[in-house]
PDB file of C-alpha atoms in Angstrom:
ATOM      1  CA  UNK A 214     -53.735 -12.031  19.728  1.00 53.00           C
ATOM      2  CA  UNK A 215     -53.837 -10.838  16.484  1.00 51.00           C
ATOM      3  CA  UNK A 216     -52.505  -7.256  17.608  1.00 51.00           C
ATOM      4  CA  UNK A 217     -49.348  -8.891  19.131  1.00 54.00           C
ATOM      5  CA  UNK A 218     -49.266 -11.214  15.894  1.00 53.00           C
ATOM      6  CA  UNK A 219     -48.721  -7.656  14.139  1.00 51.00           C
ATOM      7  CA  UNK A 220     -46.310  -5.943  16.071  1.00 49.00           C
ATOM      8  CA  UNK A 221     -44.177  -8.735  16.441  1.00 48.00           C
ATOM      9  CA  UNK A 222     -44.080  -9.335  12.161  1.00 53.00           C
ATOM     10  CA  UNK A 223     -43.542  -5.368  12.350  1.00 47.00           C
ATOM     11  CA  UNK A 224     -40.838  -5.617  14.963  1.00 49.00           C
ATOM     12  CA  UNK A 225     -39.211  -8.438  12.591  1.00 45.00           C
ATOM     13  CA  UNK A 226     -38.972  -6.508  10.001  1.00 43.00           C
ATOM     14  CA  UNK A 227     -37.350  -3.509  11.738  1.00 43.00           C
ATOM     15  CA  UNK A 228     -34.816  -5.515  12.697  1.00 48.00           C
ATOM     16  CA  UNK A 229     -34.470  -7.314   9.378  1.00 47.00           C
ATOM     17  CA  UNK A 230     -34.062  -3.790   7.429  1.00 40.00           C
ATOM     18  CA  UNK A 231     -31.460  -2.300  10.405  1.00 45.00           C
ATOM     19  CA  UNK A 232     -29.299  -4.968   9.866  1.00 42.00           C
ATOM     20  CA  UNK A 233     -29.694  -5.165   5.876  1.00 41.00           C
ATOM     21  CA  UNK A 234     -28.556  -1.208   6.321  1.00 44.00           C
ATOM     22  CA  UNK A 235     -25.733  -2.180   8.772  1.00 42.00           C
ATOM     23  CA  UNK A 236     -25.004  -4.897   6.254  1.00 40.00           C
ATOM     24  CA  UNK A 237     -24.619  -2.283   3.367  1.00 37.00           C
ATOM     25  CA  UNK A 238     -23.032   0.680   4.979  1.00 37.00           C
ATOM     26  CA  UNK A 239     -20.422  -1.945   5.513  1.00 42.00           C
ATOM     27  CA  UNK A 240     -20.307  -3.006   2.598  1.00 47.00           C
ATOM     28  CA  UNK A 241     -19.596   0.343   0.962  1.00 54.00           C
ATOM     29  CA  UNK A 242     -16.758   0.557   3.357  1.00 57.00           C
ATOM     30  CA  UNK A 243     -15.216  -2.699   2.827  1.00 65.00           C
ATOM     31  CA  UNK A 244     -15.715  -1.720  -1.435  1.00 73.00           C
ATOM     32  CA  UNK A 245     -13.630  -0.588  -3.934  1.00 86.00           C
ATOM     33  CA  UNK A 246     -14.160   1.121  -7.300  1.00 91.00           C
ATOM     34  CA  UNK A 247     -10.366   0.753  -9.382  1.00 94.00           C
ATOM     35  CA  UNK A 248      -9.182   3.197 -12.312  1.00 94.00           C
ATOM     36  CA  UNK A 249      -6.542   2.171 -14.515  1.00 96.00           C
ATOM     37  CA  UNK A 250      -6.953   4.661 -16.863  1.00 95.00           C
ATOM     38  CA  UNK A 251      -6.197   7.932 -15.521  1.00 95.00           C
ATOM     39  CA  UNK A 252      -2.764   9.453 -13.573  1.00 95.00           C
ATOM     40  CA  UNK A 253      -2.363   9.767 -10.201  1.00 95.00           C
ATOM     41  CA  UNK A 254      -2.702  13.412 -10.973  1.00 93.00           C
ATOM     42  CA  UNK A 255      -5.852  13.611 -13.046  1.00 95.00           C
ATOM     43  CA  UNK A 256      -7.647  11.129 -10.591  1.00 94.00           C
ATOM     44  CA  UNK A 257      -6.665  12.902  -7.191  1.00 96.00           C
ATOM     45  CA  UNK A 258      -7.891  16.271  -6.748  1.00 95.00           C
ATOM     46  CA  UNK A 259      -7.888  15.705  -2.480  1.00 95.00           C
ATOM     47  CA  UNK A 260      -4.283  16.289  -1.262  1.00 97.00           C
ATOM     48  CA  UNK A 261      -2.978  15.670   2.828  1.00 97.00           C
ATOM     49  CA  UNK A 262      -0.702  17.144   5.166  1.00 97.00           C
ATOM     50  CA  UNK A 263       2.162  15.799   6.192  1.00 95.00           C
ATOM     51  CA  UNK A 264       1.211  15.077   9.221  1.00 96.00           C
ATOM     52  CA  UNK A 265      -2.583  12.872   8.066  1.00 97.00           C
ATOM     53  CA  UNK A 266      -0.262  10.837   5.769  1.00 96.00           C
ATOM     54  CA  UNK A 267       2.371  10.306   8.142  1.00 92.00           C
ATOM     55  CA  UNK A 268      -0.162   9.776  10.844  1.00 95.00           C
ATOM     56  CA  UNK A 269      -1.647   7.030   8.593  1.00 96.00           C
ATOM     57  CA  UNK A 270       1.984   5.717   7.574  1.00 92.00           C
ATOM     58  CA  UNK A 271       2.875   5.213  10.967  1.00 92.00           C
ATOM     59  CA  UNK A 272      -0.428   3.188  12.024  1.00 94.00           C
ATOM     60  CA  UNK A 273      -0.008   1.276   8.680  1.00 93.00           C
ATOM     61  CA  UNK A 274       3.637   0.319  10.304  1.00 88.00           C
ATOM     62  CA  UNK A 275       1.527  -0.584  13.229  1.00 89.00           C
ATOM     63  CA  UNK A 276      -0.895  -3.074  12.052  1.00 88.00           C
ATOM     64  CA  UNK A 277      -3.813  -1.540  13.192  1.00 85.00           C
ATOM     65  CA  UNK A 278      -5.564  -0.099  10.277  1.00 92.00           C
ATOM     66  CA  UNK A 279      -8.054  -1.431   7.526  1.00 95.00           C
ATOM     67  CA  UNK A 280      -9.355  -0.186   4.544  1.00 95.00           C
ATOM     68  CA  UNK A 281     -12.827   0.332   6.321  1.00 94.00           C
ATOM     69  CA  UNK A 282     -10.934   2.814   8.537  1.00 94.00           C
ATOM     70  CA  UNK A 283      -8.903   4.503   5.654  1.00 96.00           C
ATOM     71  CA  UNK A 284     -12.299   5.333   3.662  1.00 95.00           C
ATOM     72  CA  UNK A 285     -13.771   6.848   6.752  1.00 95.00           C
ATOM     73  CA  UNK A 286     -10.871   9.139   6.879  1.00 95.00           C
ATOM     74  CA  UNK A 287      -9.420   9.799   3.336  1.00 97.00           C
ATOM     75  CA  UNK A 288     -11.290  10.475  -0.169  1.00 95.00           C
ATOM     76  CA  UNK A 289     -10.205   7.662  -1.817  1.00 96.00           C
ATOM     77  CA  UNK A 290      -9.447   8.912  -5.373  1.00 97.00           C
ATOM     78  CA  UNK A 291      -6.914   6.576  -6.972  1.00 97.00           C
ATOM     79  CA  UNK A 292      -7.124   3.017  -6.905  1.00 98.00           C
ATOM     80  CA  UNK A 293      -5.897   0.293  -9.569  1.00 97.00           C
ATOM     81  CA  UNK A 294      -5.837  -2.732 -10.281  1.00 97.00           C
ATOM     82  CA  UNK A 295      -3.480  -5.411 -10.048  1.00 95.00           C
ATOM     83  CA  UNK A 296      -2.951  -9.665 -10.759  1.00 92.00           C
ATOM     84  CA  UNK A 297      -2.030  -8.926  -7.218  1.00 92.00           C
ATOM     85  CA  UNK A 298      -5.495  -7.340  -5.726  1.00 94.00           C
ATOM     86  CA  UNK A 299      -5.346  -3.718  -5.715  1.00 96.00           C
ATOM     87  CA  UNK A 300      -3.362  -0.701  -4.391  1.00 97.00           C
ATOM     88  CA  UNK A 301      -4.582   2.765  -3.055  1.00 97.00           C
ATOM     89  CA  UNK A 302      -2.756   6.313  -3.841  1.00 98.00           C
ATOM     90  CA  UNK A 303      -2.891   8.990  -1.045  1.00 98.00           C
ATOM     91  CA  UNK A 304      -1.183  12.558  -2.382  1.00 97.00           C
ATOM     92  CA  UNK A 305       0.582  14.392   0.608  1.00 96.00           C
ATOM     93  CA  UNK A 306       1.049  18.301  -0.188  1.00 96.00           C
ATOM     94  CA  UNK A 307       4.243  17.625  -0.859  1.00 94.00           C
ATOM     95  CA  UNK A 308       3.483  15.515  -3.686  1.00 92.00           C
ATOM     96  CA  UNK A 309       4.862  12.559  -1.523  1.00 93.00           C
ATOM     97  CA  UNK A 310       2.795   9.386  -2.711  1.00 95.00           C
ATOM     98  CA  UNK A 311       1.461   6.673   0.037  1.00 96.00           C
ATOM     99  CA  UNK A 312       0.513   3.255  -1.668  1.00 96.00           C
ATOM    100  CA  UNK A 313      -1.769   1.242  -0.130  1.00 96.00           C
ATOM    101  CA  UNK A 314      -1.626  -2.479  -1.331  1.00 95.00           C
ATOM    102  CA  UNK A 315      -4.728  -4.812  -0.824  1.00 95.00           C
ATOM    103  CA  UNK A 316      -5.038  -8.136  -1.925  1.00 93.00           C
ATOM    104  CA  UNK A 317      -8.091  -9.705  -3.399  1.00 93.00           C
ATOM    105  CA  UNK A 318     -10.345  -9.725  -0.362  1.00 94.00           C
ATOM    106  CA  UNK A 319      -9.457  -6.032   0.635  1.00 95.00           C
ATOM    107  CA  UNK A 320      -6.861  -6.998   3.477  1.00 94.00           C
ATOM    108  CA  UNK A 321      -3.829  -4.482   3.716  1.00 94.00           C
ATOM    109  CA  UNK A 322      -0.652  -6.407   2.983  1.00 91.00           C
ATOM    110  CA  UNK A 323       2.159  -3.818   1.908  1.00 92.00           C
ATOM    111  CA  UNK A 324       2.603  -0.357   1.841  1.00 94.00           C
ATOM    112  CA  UNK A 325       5.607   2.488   0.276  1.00 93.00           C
ATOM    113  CA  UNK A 326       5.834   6.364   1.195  1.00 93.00           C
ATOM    114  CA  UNK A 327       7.789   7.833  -1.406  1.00 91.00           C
ATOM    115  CA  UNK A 328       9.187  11.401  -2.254  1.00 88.00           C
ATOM    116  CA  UNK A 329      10.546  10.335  -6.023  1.00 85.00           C
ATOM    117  CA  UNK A 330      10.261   6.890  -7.824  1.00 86.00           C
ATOM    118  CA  UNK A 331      13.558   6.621  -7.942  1.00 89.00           C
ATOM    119  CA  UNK A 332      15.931   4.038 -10.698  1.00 92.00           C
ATOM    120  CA  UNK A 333      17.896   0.933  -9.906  1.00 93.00           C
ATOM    121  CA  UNK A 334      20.975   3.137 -10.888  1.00 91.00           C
ATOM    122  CA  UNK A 335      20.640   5.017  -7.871  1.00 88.00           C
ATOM    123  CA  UNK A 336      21.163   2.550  -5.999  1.00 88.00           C
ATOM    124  CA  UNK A 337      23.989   0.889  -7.724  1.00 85.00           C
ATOM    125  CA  UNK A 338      26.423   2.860  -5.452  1.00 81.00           C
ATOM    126  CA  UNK A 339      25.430   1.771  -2.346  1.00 80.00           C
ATOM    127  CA  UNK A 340      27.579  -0.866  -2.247  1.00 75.00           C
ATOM    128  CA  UNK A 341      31.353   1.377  -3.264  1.00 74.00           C
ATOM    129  CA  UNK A 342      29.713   4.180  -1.029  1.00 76.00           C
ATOM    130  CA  UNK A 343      29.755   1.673   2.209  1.00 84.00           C
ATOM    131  CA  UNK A 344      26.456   2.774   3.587  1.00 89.00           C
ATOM    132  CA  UNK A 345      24.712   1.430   6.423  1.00 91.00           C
ATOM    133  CA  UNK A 346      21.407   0.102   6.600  1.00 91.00           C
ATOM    134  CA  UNK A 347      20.872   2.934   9.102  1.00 90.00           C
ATOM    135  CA  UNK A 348      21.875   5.934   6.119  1.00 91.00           C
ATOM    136  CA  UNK A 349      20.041   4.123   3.275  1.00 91.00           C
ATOM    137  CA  UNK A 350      16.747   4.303   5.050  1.00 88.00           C
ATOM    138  CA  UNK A 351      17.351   7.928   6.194  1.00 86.00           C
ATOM    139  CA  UNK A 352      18.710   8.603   2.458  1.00 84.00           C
ATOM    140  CA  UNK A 353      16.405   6.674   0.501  1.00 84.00           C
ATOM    141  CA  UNK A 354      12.218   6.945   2.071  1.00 74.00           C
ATOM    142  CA  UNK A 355      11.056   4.730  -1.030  1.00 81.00           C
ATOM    143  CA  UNK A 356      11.064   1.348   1.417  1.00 85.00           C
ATOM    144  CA  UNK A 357       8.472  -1.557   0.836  1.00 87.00           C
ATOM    145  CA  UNK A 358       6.770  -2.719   4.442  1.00 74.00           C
ATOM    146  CA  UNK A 359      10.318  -3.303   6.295  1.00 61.00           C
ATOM    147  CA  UNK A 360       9.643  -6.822   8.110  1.00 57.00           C
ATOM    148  CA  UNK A 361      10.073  -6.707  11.532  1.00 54.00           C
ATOM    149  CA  UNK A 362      11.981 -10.150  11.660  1.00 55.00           C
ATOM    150  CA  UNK A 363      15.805  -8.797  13.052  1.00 56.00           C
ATOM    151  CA  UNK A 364      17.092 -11.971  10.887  1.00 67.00           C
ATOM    152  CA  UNK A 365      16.196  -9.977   7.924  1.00 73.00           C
ATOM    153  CA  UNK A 366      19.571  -8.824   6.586  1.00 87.00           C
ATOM    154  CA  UNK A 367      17.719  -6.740   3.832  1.00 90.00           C
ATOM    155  CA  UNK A 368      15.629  -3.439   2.912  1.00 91.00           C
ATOM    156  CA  UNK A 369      13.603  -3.684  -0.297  1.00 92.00           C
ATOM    157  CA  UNK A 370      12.902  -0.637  -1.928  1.00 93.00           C
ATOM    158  CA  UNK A 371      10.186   0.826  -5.088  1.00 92.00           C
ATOM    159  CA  UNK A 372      12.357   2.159  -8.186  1.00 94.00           C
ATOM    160  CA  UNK A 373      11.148   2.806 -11.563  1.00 94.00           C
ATOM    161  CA  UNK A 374      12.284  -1.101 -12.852  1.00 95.00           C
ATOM    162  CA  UNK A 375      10.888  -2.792 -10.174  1.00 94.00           C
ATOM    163  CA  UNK A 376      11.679  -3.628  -6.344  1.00 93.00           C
ATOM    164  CA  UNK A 377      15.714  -3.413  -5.205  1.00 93.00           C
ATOM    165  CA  UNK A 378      16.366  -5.802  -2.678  1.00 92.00           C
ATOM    166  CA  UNK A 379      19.453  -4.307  -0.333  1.00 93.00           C
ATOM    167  CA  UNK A 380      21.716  -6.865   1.290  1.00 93.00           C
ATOM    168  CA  UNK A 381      23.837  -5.974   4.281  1.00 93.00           C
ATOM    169  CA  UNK A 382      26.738  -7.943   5.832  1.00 92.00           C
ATOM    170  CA  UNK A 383      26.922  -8.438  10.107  1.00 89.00           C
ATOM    171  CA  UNK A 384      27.665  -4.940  10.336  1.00 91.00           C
ATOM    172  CA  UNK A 385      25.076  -3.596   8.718  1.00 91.00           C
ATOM    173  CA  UNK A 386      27.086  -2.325   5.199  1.00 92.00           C
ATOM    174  CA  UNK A 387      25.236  -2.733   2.007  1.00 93.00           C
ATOM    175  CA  UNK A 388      27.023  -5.998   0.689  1.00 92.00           C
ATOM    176  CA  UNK A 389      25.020  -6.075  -2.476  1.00 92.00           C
ATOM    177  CA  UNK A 390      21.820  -5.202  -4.049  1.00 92.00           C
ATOM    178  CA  UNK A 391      19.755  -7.119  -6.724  1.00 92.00           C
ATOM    179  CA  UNK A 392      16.735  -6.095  -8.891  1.00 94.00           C
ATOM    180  CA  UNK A 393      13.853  -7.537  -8.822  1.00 92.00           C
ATOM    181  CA  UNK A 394      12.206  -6.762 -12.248  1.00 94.00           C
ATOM    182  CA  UNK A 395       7.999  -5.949 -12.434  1.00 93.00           C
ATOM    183  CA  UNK A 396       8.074  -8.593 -15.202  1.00 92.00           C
ATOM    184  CA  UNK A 397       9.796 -10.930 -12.837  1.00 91.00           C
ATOM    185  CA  UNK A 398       7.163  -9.782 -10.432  1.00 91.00           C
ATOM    186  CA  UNK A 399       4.221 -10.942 -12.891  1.00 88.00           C
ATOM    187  CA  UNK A 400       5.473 -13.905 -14.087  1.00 87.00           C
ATOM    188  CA  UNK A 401       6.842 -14.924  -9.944  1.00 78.00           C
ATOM    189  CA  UNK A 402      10.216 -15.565 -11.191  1.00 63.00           C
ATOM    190  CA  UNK A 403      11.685 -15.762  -7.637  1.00 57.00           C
ATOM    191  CA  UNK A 404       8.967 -16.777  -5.660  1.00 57.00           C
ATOM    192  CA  UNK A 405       8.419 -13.149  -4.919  1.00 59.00           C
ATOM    193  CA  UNK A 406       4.788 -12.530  -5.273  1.00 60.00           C
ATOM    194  CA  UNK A 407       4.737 -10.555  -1.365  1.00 77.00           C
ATOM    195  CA  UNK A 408       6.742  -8.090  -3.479  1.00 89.00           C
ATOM    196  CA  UNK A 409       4.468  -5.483  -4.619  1.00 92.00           C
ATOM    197  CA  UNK A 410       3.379  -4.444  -8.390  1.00 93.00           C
ATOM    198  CA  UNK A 411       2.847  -1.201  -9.697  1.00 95.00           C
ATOM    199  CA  UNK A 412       1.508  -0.371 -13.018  1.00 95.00           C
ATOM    200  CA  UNK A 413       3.783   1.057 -15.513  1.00 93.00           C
ATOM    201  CA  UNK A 414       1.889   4.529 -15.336  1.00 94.00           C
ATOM    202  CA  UNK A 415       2.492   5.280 -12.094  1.00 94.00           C
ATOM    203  CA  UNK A 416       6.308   4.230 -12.004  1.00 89.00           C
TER     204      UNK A 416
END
């Protein structure tokens, strides 16, 4: 009696400590350690090829990816913090930059693939230029998480200043575009706080 008293404490506890390990190894996948110190460049010395980031891009346009399964696949090098939550930096070879925006409890909620931080000025001509909303994303690969709602009549896009919101008539011209400052963006000026917020070194 006493024997089976024994291995059924012992069997307890192997059980106890599998899932405490379980418990942790999660943990340190679901964790984040932030930097808002250093640049991109002086934190990241793990760069991707074009075809992990856009793999990664295009799953993160998906839906189907969490920052459990982005730490299992990327070195994580570059993360800061926000009033927001946090965001994640992924280099591409290129130099192309993929942020990753979490909020507070680690859940994805936006996400920008860009070549070149770019300046409201450049897209001040959109508008006497007559582009579609068809060009603008081929021209211009800087776009915040494009909703999938077709009601949408806009693109919002990552500049030095802040987020450009692009507004297109029935036929899909650019009718107008407004700036959305990062101050604006702190203090939620508009209402805007799903757009996202980068630190002023990274711009």
């Amino acid at each position: 009696m006493m024997k089976n008293n024994k291995f059924c404490i012992l069997g307890v506890v192997v059980i106890m400590v599998s899932f405490l390990g379980l418990f942790s190894s999660c943990d340190g996948l679901n964790s984040i350690n932030y930097n808002n110190e250093q640049s991109i460049e002086d934190c990241i010395t793990s760069r991707y090829s074009s075809d992990e980031i856009n793999d990664l891009f295009t799953s993160l346009k998906k839906g189907n990816v969490d920052l459990r399964h982005i730490k299992s696949k990327f070195k994580i090098q570059c993360t800061r913090k926000t009033f927001q939550g946090y965001y994640i930096v992924l280099l591409r070879e290129d130099n192309a930059k993929l942020f990753i925006f979490l909020n507070n409890e680690l859940q994805i909620n936006n996400y920008i693939l860009t070549n070149e931080v770019k300046t409201y000025n450049d897209f001040t001509i959109l508008t006497a230029d007559c582009l579609t909303k068809n060009q603008v994303l081929e021209s211009y690969n800087n776009c915040v998480n494009l909703t999938s709602f077709s009601a949408d009549i806009t693109t919002k896009h990552c500049v030095k200043e802040g987020i450009v919101i692009v507004k297109y008539d029935t036929e899909n011209v650019v009718k107008n575009t407004t700036l959305v400052s990062y101050d604006e963006i702190e203090e939620n000026t508009y209402g805007n706080s799903y757009l996202p917020y980068i630190i002023s070194m990274d711009r």
